[in-house]
Amino acid sequence: MSAHLGFNTHGKGRVRLVKVTRNRDGTQDIIQFSVQILLEGDIMDSAFLTGDNKNVVPTDTCKNTVYCVANKHEFRSAEEFGILLVRHFLTEYPEIVNKISVRIIRDRWERLTAPNSKGKMVPHQHVFTRSGPCKPYAHVQGEKRKGSSMKISLQAGFRNLDIVKTTQSGFVDFHKDKYTSLPEVTDRLLGTSIDAEWVFSDAAISRGNLDFNKIATNVENAMVHVFAGPSDKGVYSKSVQQTLYQMAGAALKAEGALSEITLEMPNIHNLPFPLERYGMKNADHTGNPTIFYPIDEPHGMIKATVSRTPSKL
């Protein structure tokens, strides 16, 4: 039997990093990452085919590099740190490493607001609380071969942003056949756990000087505000699909550095509990149910990619 070696890579995963920055004004900052590095190279095949390891950058070296690069450089975001790692490996091992993929998940540590020594509520200088389960991430890929310039592509996003509205959502006029059991409803709970990934345009990456943390905040806020609508009135959602598309469009409008965004929004159901079985009515003065039981399996799966409309100029 003949065999052919196809795609191959190696690296290190789940490298946990914490960096503390002590500022001149007495405040301190903390960043916590989980890093994955995967290397590719045109001459790495020999390690698989013959056991020749001279062109293998050890995975332990990948791990150590994370801490050394973090010590050598200042950075404020997972995107910045990912770019630093990509550039390091492609320049440090030009004959061995031709491509690299770096994935970084960031823990969300939020600065605590607490009374100071005079009783005034202010941001604490050095205490943070972890928020979740939503975690931002960055995915940076780099490629360089002899005689060519370095190419960097960048995606970022978050996973598991839980959000729910208790009204202003319905689902009617859908296709029905002999297998349909879902009733139409004009007022329901709409809950989801959003996964989002946006792609930075090549032009934005080339220009540089991007405030990645600000971009992430603006994108998240834009989408959440579209989901919610005005705080005193809300906004009606005819379907998760419609809301997803509107949210994605708002994200692209908020940040010009993005070329496209992909959203995955499972429809996590909250079903009215049948209190009638126990001689009680599950309804309030509006006629709508008040007692629900949530289920996340099975759940509806809705996913789409929305791209920026190309300029006609």
XYZ file of C-alpha atoms in Angstrom:
313
model
C 0.000 0.000 0.000
C 1.291 3.482 -0.879
C 0.570 6.458 1.360
C 0.881 10.194 0.917
C 1.352 12.721 3.708
C -1.158 15.529 3.419
C -1.757 18.531 5.606
C 0.309 18.528 8.771
C 1.000 20.896 11.614
C 2.258 20.944 15.170
C 2.396 23.372 18.051
C 1.130 23.958 21.564
C -2.338 24.440 22.947
C -3.903 25.802 26.125
C -0.859 27.841 27.107
C -2.177 29.910 30.007
C -0.743 33.405 30.388
C -1.381 36.148 32.932
C 0.331 39.519 32.570
C 0.127 42.312 35.163
C 0.959 45.879 34.133
C 1.785 48.333 36.915
C 1.052 51.853 35.753
C 2.775 55.045 36.869
C -0.454 56.399 38.366
C -0.659 53.525 40.841
C -3.302 51.524 38.990
C -2.655 48.027 37.719
C -4.059 46.075 34.770
C -4.394 42.335 34.233
C -4.675 40.283 31.052
C -5.302 36.531 30.977
C -5.057 34.472 27.792
C -5.247 30.862 26.699
C -3.007 30.541 23.637
C -2.785 27.954 20.874
C 0.041 28.012 18.329
C 0.147 25.767 15.243
C 3.118 25.798 12.883
C 3.398 24.686 9.264
C 6.445 24.410 7.056
C 7.379 23.176 3.606
C 10.267 21.121 4.987
C 8.591 19.706 8.095
C 7.492 16.533 6.291
C 10.703 14.698 7.182
C 9.667 14.471 10.848
C 6.634 12.420 9.789
C 8.228 10.471 6.949
C 11.652 9.546 8.353
C 11.707 10.684 11.982
C 14.240 13.429 11.180
C 13.496 16.181 13.719
C 16.017 18.828 12.696
C 13.281 20.973 11.119
C 10.905 20.682 14.067
C 10.474 23.644 16.404
C 9.570 21.778 19.631
C 6.124 22.382 21.049
C 7.795 23.208 24.355
C 9.620 26.043 22.561
C 6.247 27.312 21.378
C 5.046 27.379 24.978
C 8.127 29.203 26.263
C 7.912 31.722 23.434
C 4.471 32.832 24.613
C 5.874 33.977 27.954
C 9.048 35.520 26.503
C 7.215 37.530 23.832
C 4.699 38.660 26.457
C 7.564 39.917 28.599
C 9.323 41.748 25.754
C 6.330 43.647 24.389
C 3.490 45.850 25.546
C 0.017 44.943 24.285
C -3.580 45.554 25.287
C -5.505 42.974 23.318
C -5.477 39.376 22.141
C -5.248 40.616 18.553
C -2.082 42.606 19.248
C -0.450 39.703 21.055
C -1.415 37.281 18.294
C 0.215 39.498 15.672
C 3.368 39.714 17.803
C 3.560 35.907 18.002
C 2.956 35.467 14.279
C 5.705 37.923 13.378
C 8.106 36.336 15.865
C 7.826 32.787 14.521
C 7.936 33.795 10.844
C 11.049 35.934 11.355
C 12.808 33.712 13.930
C 12.532 30.519 11.851
C 12.389 31.710 8.205
C 13.741 28.443 6.790
C 11.447 26.201 8.817
C 8.151 27.959 9.553
C 6.214 29.210 6.524
C 2.738 29.440 8.030
C 1.383 29.901 11.531
C -2.011 29.994 13.164
C -2.462 31.592 16.582
C -5.735 31.380 18.511
C -6.109 33.321 21.736
C -9.050 33.221 24.141
C -9.236 36.101 26.619
C -10.701 35.839 30.098
C -12.847 38.865 30.887
C -11.518 40.474 34.057
C -13.494 43.647 34.855
C -12.172 46.273 37.238
C -14.165 46.388 40.483
C -15.947 49.594 41.459
C -15.867 50.032 45.242
C -15.861 52.777 47.910
C -12.482 54.449 48.367
C -11.111 55.539 51.744
C -13.455 58.579 51.642
C -16.517 56.511 50.797
C -16.743 57.563 47.138
C -17.485 54.817 44.587
C -14.541 54.648 42.201
C -12.772 52.006 40.081
C -10.447 49.936 42.271
C -6.733 50.274 41.568
C -5.927 46.573 41.501
C -8.994 44.331 42.083
C -10.934 42.659 39.278
C -13.920 40.328 38.954
C -14.332 37.728 36.239
C -17.362 38.098 33.986
C -18.770 35.391 31.782
C -19.538 32.973 30.330
C -18.830 35.115 27.245
C -15.164 35.074 26.250
C -13.567 37.110 23.450
C -10.985 35.554 21.168
C -8.659 36.359 18.289
C -7.384 34.187 15.440
C -4.296 35.423 13.627
C -2.756 33.641 10.639
C 0.545 34.488 9.036
C 2.460 33.271 5.990
C 5.894 34.084 4.639
C 8.219 32.409 2.198
C 11.631 33.399 0.924
C 11.435 36.318 -1.448
C 7.890 37.288 -0.478
C 6.455 39.697 2.052
C 4.667 38.575 5.162
C 0.900 38.149 4.888
C -1.284 38.442 7.980
C -5.013 37.785 8.252
C -7.060 38.405 11.352
C -10.413 37.391 12.749
C -11.809 38.134 16.189
C -15.021 37.577 18.046
C -16.654 36.112 21.120
C -18.509 32.993 22.173
C -21.488 32.455 24.468
C -22.925 35.942 24.852
C -26.172 35.022 26.634
C -29.091 37.376 26.057
C -32.869 37.130 26.402
C -35.898 39.329 25.830
C -39.179 38.543 27.588
C -41.469 40.032 24.935
C -41.391 41.728 21.529
C -40.730 38.477 19.687
C -42.907 36.164 17.636
C -42.829 33.541 14.914
C -45.746 33.184 12.489
C -46.544 32.401 8.834
C -43.870 29.693 8.595
C -44.161 26.706 6.272
C -46.430 23.983 7.595
C -46.915 20.367 6.591
C -47.988 17.063 8.110
C -44.965 17.002 10.446
C -45.482 20.499 11.865
C -46.442 20.711 15.521
C -45.098 24.182 16.331
C -47.898 26.657 17.043
C -47.750 30.213 15.790
C -46.988 32.757 18.491
C -46.916 36.554 18.413
C -45.493 37.133 21.890
C -42.760 34.874 23.234
C -39.470 34.843 25.088
C -36.466 35.023 22.778
C -33.226 33.697 24.250
C -29.937 32.909 22.581
C -26.229 32.446 23.221
C -24.414 34.366 20.521
C -21.193 33.292 18.842
C -19.733 36.050 16.679
C -16.664 36.236 14.477
C -15.669 39.256 12.426
C -12.997 39.509 9.746
C -10.695 42.507 9.496
C -10.129 43.811 5.993
C -6.655 43.558 4.496
C -6.602 47.344 4.138
C -7.318 47.849 7.843
C -4.583 45.400 8.843
C -2.117 47.136 6.523
C -2.928 50.562 7.958
C -2.411 49.307 11.507
C -2.974 51.458 14.621
C -6.233 49.667 15.375
C -7.738 49.852 18.856
C -8.917 46.249 18.962
C -10.516 46.468 22.397
C -12.544 49.509 21.360
C -13.595 47.794 18.139
C -14.755 44.707 20.042
C -16.725 46.834 22.502
C -18.361 48.835 19.707
C -19.311 45.699 17.770
C -20.795 43.981 20.817
C -22.713 47.092 21.884
C -24.072 47.682 18.393
C -25.444 44.146 18.169
C -26.883 44.081 21.682
C -28.634 47.415 21.147
C -30.246 46.148 17.942
C -31.420 42.996 19.720
C -32.879 45.047 22.566
C -34.235 48.137 20.829
C -34.992 51.364 22.757
C -35.013 50.729 26.502
C -38.533 52.109 26.952
C -40.148 50.340 23.996
C -37.921 47.543 22.701
C -38.100 46.345 19.100
C -40.134 43.521 17.608
C -38.397 40.451 16.209
C -40.267 38.440 13.586
C -37.620 35.696 13.727
C -34.113 34.988 14.950
C -33.036 35.191 11.306
C -34.296 38.738 10.924
C -32.735 39.876 14.175
C -29.412 38.207 13.320
C -29.201 40.034 9.981
C -30.008 43.384 11.579
C -27.430 42.831 14.305
C -24.726 41.919 11.803
C -25.487 44.986 9.711
C -25.227 47.214 12.766
C -21.820 45.716 13.594
C -20.480 46.432 10.107
C -21.860 49.956 10.257
C -20.246 50.566 13.647
C -16.748 49.537 12.588
C -15.368 50.220 9.112
C -12.330 47.988 9.684
C -14.496 44.868 9.315
C -15.165 43.216 5.970
C -17.679 40.619 7.183
C -19.169 39.073 10.291
C -20.578 35.632 11.038
C -23.191 35.163 13.745
C -24.491 31.919 15.172
C -27.583 32.348 17.335
C -29.214 29.172 18.656
C -32.836 29.629 19.598
C -32.796 28.529 23.231
C -36.390 27.766 24.105
C -38.281 28.776 27.232
C -41.475 26.718 27.253
C -44.565 27.604 29.293
C -45.042 25.133 32.118
C -48.458 23.391 31.998
C -49.792 24.578 35.355
C -53.293 23.690 34.178
C -52.504 20.079 35.056
C -52.360 21.168 38.685
C -55.463 23.293 38.717
C -53.645 26.589 38.199
C -53.645 29.096 35.384
C -50.322 30.005 33.805
C -51.217 33.528 32.765
C -51.113 37.049 34.171
C -53.299 40.087 33.479
C -52.014 40.237 29.887
C -53.081 36.676 29.192
C -49.478 35.573 28.636
C -47.717 32.832 30.640
C -45.365 33.751 33.492
C -43.852 30.374 34.436
C -41.456 28.731 31.970
C -38.946 25.931 31.906
C -35.819 26.499 29.793
C -34.400 23.812 27.522
C -31.167 24.006 25.556
C -31.444 20.584 23.907
C -32.644 20.387 21.244
C -32.421 23.998 20.128
C -32.912 25.822 16.869
C -29.693 26.595 14.987
C -29.446 29.829 13.007
C -26.188 30.995 11.424
C -25.276 33.479 8.705
C -22.374 35.488 7.328
C -23.037 39.108 6.407
C -20.521 40.982 4.255
C -20.007 44.632 3.557
C -21.497 45.708 0.215
C -18.607 46.486 -2.160
C -18.254 50.145 -3.104
C -19.352 51.019 -6.654
C -16.704 53.745 -6.909
